[in-house]
Tab-separated table of N, CA, C and O in Angstrom:
chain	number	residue	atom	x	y	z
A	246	UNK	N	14.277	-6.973	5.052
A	246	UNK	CA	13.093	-6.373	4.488
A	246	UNK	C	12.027	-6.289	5.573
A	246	UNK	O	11.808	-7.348	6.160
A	247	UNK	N	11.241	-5.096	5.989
A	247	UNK	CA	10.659	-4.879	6.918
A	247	UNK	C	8.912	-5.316	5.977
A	247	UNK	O	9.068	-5.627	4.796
A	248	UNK	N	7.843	-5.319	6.357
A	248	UNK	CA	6.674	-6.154	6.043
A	248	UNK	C	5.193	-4.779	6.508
A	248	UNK	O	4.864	-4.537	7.669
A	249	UNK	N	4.693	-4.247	5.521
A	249	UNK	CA	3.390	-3.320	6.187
A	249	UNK	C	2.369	-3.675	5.797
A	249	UNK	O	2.142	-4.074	4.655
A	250	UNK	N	1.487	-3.569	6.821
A	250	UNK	CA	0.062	-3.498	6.071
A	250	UNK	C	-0.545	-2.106	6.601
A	250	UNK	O	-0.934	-1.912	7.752
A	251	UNK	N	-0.552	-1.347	5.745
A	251	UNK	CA	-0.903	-0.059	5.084
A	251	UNK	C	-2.619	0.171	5.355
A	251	UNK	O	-3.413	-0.605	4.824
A	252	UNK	N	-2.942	0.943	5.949
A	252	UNK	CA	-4.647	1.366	5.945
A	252	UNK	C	-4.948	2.943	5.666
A	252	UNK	O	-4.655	3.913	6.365
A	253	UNK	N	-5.853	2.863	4.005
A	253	UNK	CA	-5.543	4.741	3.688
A	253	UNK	C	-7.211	4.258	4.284
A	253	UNK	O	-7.957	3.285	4.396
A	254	UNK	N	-7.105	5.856	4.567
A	254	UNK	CA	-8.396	6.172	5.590
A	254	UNK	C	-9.020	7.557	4.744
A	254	UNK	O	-8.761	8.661	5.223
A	255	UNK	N	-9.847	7.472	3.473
A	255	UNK	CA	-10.522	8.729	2.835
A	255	UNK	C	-10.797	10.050	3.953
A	255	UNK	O	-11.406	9.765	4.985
A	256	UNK	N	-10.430	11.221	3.782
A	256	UNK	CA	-10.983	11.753	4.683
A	256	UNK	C	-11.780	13.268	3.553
A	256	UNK	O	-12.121	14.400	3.897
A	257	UNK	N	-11.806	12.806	2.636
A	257	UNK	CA	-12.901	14.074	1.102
A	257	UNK	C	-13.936	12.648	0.970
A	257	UNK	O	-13.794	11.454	1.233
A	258	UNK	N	-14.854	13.364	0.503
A	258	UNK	CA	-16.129	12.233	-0.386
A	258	UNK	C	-15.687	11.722	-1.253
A	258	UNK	O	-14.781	12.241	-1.903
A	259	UNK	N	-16.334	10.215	-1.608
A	259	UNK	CA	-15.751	9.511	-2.674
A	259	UNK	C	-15.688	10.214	-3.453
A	259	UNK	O	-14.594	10.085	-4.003
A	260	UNK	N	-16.604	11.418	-4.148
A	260	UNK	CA	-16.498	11.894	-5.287
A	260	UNK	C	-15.301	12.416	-5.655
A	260	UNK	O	-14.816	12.442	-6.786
A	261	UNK	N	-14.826	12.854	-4.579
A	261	UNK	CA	-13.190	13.513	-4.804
A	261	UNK	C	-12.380	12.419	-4.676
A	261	UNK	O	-11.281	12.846	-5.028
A	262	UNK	N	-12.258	11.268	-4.384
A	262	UNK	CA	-11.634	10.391	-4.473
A	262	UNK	C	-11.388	9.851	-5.786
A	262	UNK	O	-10.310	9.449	-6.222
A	263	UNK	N	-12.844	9.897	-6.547
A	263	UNK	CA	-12.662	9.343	-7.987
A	263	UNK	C	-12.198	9.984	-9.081
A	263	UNK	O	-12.224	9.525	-10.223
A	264	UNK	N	-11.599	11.473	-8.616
A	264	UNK	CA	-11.588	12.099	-9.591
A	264	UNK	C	-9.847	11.926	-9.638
A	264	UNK	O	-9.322	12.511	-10.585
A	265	UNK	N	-8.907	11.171	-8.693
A	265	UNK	CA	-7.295	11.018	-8.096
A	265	UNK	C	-7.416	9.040	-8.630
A	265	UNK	O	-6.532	8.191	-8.745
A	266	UNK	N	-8.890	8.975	-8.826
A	266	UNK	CA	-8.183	7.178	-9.044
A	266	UNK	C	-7.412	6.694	-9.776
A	266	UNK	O	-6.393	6.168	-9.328
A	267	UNK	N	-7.618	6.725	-10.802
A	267	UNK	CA	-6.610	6.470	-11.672
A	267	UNK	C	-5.123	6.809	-12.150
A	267	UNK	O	-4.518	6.348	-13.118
A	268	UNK	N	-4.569	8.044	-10.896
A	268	UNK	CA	-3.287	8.564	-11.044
A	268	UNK	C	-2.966	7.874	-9.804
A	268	UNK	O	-1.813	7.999	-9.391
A	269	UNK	N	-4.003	6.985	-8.966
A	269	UNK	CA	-3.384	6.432	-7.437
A	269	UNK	C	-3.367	4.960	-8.102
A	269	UNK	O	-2.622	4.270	-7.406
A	270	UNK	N	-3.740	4.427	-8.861
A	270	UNK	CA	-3.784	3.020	-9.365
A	270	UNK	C	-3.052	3.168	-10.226
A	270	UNK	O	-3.015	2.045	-10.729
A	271	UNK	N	-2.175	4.012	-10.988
A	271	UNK	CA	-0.548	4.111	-12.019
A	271	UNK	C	0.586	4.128	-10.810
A	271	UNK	O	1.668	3.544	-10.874
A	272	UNK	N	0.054	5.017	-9.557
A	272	UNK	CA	1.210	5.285	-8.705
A	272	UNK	C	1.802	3.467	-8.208
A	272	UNK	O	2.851	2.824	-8.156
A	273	UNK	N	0.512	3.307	-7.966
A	273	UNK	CA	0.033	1.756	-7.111
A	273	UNK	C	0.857	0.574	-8.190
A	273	UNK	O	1.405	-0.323	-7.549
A	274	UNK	N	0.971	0.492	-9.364
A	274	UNK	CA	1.715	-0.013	-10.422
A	274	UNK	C	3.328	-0.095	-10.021
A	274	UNK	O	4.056	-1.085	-9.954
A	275	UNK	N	3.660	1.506	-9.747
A	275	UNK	CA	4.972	2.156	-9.878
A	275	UNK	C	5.516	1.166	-8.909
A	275	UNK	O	6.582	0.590	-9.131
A	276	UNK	N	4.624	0.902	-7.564
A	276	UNK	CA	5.291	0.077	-6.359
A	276	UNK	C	4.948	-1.407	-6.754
A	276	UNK	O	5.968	-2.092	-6.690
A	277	UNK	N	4.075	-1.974	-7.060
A	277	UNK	CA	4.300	-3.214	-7.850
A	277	UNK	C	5.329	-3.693	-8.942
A	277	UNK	O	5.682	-4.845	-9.194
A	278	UNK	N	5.739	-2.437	-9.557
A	278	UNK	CA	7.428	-2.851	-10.564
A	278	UNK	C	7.802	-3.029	-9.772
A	278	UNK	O	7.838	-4.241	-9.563
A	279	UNK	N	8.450	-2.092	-8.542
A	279	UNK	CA	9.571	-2.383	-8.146
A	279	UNK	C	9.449	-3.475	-7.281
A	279	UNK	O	10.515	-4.089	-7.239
A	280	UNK	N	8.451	-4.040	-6.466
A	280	UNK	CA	8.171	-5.268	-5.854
A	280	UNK	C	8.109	-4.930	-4.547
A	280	UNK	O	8.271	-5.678	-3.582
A	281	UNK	N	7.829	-3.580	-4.554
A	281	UNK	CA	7.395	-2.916	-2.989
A	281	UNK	C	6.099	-3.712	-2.499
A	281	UNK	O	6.086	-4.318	-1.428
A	282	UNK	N	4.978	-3.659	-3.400
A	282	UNK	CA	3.439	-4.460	-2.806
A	282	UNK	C	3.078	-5.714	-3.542
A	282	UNK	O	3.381	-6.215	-4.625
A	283	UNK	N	2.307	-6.021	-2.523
A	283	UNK	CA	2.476	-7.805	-3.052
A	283	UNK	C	0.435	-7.464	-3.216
A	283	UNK	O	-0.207	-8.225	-3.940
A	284	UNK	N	-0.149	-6.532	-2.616
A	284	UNK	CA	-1.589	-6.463	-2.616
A	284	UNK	C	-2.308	-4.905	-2.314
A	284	UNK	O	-1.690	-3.996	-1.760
A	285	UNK	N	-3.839	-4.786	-2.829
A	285	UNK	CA	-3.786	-3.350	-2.201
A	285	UNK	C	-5.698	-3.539	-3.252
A	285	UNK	O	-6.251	-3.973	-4.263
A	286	UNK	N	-5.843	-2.955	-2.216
A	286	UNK	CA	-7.795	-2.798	-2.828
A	286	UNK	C	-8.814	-1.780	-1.790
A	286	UNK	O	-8.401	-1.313	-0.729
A	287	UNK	N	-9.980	-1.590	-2.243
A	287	UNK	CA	-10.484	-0.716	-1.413
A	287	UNK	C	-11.091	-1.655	0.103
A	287	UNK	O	-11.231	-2.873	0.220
A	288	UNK	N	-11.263	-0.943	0.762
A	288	UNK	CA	-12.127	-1.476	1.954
A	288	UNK	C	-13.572	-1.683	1.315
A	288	UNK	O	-13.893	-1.274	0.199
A	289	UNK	N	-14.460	-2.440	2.266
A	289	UNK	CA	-16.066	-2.886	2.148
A	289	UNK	C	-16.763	-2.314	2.944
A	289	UNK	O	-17.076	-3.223	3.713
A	290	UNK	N	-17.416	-1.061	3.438
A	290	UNK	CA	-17.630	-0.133	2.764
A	290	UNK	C	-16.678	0.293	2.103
A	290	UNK	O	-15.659	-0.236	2.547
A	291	UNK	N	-16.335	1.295	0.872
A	291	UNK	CA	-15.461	1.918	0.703
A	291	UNK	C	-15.400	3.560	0.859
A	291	UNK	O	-15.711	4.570	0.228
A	292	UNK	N	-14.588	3.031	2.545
A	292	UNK	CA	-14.033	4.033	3.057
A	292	UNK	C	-12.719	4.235	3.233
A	292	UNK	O	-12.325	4.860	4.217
A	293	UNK	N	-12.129	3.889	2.593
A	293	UNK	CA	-10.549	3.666	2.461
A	293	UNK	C	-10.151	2.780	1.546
A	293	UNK	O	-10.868	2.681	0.550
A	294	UNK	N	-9.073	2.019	1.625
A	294	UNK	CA	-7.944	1.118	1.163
A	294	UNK	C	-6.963	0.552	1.967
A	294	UNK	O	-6.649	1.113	3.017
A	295	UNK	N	-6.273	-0.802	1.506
A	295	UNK	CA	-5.725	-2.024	2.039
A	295	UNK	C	-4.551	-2.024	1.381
A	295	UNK	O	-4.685	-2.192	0.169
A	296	UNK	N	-3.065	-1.849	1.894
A	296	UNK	CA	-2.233	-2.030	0.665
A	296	UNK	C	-1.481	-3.129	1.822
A	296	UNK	O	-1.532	-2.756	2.995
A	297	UNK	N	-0.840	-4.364	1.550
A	297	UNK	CA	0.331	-4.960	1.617
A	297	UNK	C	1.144	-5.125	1.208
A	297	UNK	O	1.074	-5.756	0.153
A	298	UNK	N	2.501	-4.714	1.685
A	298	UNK	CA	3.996	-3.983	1.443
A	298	UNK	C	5.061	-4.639	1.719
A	298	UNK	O	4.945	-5.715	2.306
A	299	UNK	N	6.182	-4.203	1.406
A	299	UNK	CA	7.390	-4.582	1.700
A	299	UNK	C	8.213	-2.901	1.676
A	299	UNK	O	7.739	-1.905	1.129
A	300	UNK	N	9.626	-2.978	2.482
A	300	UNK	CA	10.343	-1.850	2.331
A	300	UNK	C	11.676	-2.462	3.160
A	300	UNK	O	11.703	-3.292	4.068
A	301	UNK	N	12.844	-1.684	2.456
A	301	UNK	CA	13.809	-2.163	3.914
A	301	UNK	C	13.312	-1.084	4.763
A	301	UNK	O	14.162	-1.627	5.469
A	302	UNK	N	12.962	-0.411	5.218
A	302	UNK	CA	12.401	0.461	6.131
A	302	UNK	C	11.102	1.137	6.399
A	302	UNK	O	10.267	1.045	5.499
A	303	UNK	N	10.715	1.929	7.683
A	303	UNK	CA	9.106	2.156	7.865
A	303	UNK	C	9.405	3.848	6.993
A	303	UNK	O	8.480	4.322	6.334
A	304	UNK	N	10.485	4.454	7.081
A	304	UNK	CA	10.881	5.431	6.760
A	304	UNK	C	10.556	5.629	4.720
A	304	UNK	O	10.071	6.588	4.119
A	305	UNK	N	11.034	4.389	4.218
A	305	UNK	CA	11.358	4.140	2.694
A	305	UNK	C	9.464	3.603	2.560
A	305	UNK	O	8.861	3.976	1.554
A	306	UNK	N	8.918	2.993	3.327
A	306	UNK	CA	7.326	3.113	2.839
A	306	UNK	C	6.611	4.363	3.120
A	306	UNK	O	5.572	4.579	2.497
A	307	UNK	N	6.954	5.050	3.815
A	307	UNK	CA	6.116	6.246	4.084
A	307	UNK	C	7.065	7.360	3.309
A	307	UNK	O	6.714	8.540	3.293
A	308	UNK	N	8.166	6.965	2.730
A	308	UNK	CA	8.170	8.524	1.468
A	308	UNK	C	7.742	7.659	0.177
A	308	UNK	O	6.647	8.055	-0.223
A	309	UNK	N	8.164	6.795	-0.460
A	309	UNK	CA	7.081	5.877	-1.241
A	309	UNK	C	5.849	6.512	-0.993
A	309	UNK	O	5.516	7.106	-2.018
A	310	UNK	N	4.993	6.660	-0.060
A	310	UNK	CA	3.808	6.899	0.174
A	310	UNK	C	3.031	8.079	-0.385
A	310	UNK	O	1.972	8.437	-0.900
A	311	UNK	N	4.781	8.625	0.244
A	311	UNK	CA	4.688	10.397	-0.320
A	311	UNK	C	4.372	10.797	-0.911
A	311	UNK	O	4.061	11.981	-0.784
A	312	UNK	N	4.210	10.144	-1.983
A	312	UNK	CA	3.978	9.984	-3.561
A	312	UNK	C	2.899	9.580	-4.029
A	312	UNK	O	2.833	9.359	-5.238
A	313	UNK	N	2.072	9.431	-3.412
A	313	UNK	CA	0.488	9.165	-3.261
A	313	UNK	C	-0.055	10.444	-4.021
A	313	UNK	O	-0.023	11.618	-3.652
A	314	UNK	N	-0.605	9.845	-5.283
A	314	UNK	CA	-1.490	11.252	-5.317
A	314	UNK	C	-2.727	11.732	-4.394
A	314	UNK	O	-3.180	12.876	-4.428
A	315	UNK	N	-3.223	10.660	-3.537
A	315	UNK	CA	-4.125	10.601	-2.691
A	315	UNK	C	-3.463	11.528	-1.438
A	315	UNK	O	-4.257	12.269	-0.860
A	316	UNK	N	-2.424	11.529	-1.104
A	316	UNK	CA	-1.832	11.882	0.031
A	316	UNK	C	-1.103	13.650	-0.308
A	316	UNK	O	-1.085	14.585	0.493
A	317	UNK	N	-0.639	13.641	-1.550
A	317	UNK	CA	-0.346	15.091	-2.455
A	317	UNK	C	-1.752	15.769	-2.384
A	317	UNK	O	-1.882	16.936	-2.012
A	318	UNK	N	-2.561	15.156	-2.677
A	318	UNK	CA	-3.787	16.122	-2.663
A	318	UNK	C	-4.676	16.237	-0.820
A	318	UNK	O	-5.702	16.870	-0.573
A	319	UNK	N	-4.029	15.591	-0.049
A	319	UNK	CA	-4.742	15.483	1.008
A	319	UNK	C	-5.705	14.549	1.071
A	319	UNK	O	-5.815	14.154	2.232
A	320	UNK	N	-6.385	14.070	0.396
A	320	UNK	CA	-7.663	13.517	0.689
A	320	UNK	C	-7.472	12.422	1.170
A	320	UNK	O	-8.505	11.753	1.189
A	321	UNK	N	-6.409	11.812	1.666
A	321	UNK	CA	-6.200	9.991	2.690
A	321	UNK	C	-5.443	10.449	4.239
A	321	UNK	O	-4.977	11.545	4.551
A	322	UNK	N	-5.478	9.876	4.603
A	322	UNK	CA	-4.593	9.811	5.568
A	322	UNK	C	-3.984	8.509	5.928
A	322	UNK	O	-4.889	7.704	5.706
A	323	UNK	N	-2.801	7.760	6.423
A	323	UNK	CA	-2.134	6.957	6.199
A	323	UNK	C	-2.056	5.939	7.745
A	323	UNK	O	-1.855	6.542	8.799
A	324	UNK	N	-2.187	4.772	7.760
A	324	UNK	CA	-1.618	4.210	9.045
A	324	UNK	C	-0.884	3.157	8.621
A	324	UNK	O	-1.509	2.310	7.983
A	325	UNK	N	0.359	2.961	8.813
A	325	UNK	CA	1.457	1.574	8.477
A	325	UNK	C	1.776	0.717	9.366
A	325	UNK	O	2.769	1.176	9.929
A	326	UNK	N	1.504	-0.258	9.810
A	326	UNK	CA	1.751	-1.237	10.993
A	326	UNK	C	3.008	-2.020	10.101
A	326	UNK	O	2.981	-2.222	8.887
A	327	UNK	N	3.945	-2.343	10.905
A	327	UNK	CA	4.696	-3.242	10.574
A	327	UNK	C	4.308	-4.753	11.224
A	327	UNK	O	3.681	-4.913	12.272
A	328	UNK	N	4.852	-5.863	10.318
A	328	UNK	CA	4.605	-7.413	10.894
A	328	UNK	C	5.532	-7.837	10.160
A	328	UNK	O	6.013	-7.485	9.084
A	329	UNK	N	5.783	-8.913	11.130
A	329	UNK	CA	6.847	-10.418	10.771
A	329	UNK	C	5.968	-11.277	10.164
A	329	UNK	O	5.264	-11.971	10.898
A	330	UNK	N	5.834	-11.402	8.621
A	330	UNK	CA	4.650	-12.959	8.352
A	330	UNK	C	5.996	-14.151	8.246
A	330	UNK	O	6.882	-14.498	7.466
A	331	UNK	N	5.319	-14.552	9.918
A	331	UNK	CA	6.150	-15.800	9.758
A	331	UNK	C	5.330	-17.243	9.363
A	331	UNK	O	5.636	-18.427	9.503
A	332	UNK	N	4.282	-16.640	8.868
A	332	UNK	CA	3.317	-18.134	8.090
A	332	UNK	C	2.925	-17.605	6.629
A	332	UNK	O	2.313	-16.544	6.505
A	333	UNK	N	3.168	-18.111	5.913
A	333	UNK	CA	2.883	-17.555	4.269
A	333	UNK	C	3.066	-18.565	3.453
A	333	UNK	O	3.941	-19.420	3.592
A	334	UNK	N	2.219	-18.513	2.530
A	334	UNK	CA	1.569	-19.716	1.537
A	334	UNK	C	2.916	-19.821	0.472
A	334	UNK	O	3.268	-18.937	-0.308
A	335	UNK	N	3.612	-21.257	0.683
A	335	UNK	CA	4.628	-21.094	0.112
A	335	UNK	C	5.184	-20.535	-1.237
A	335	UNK	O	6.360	-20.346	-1.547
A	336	UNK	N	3.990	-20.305	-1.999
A	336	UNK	CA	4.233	-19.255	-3.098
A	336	UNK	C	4.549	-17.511	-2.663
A	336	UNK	O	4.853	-16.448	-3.204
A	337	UNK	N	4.313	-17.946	-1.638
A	337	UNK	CA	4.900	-16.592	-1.332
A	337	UNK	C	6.457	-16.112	-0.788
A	337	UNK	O	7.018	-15.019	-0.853
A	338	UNK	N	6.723	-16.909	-0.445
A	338	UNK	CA	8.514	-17.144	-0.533
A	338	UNK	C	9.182	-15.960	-0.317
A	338	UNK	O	9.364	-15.210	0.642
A	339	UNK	N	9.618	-16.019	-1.921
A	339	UNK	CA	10.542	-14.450	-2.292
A	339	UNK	C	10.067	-13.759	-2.169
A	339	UNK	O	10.789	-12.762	-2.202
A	340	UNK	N	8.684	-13.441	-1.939
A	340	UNK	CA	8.231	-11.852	-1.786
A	340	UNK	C	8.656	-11.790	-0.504
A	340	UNK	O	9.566	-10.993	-0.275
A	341	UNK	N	8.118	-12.590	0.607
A	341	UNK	CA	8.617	-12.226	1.828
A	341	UNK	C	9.754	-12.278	2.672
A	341	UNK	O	9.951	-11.717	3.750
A	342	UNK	N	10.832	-13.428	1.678
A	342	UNK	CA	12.409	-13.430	2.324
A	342	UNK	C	13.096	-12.105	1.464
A	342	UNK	O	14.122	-11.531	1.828
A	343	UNK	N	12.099	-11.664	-0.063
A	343	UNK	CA	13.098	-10.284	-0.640
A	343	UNK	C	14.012	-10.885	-1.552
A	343	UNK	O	15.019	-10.276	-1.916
A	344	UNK	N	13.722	-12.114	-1.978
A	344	UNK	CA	14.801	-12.628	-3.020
A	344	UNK	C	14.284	-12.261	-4.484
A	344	UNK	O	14.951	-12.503	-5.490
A	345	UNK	N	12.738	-11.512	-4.510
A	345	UNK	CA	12.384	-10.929	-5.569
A	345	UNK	C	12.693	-9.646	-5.458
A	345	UNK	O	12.477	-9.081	-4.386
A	346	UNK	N	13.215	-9.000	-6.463
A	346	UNK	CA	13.893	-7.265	-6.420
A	346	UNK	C	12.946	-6.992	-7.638
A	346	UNK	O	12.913	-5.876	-8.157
């Protein structure tokens, strides 16, 4: 299981942002069933968003992504860093060895 931390970067005014929130916070659900994200909130200002991920691949988070209504409509743009968390609060376990599906 590969590990992202995800940075959407608004590039429309919030106003157009708020009018996609709530079909990007059902999408944002869709990857929490399946146990793709373990976290995800706006930035302080809010000029973007924070998502932390899981995927077996950088390929399988960025079409996941695809699916952004934020990203369907244009208004984000996307940066995915991959990391090894080799320190994590032992409740965090299975999310990060993937023994949660």
């Amino acid at each position: 299981m590969a590990h992202f931390m995800l940075e959407i970067t608004y590039t429309v005014p919030l106003a157009q942002i708020e009018t996609k929130l709530a079909e990007h916070r059902a999408f944002l659900q869709a990857g929490y069933d399946q146990c793709l994200l373990l976290s995800s909130g706006p930035q302080n200002p809010r000029i973007g968003g924070i998502v932390i991920a899981r995927a077996s691949s950088l390929e399988a988070i960025q079409a996941f992504f695809a699916n952004d209504p934020y990203q369907i409509a244009n208004f984000a743009e996307y940066r995915f860093v991959e990391f090894n968390p080799v320190k994590y609060q032992p409740w965090l376990e299975e999310w990060v060895t993937g023994s949660v599906e």
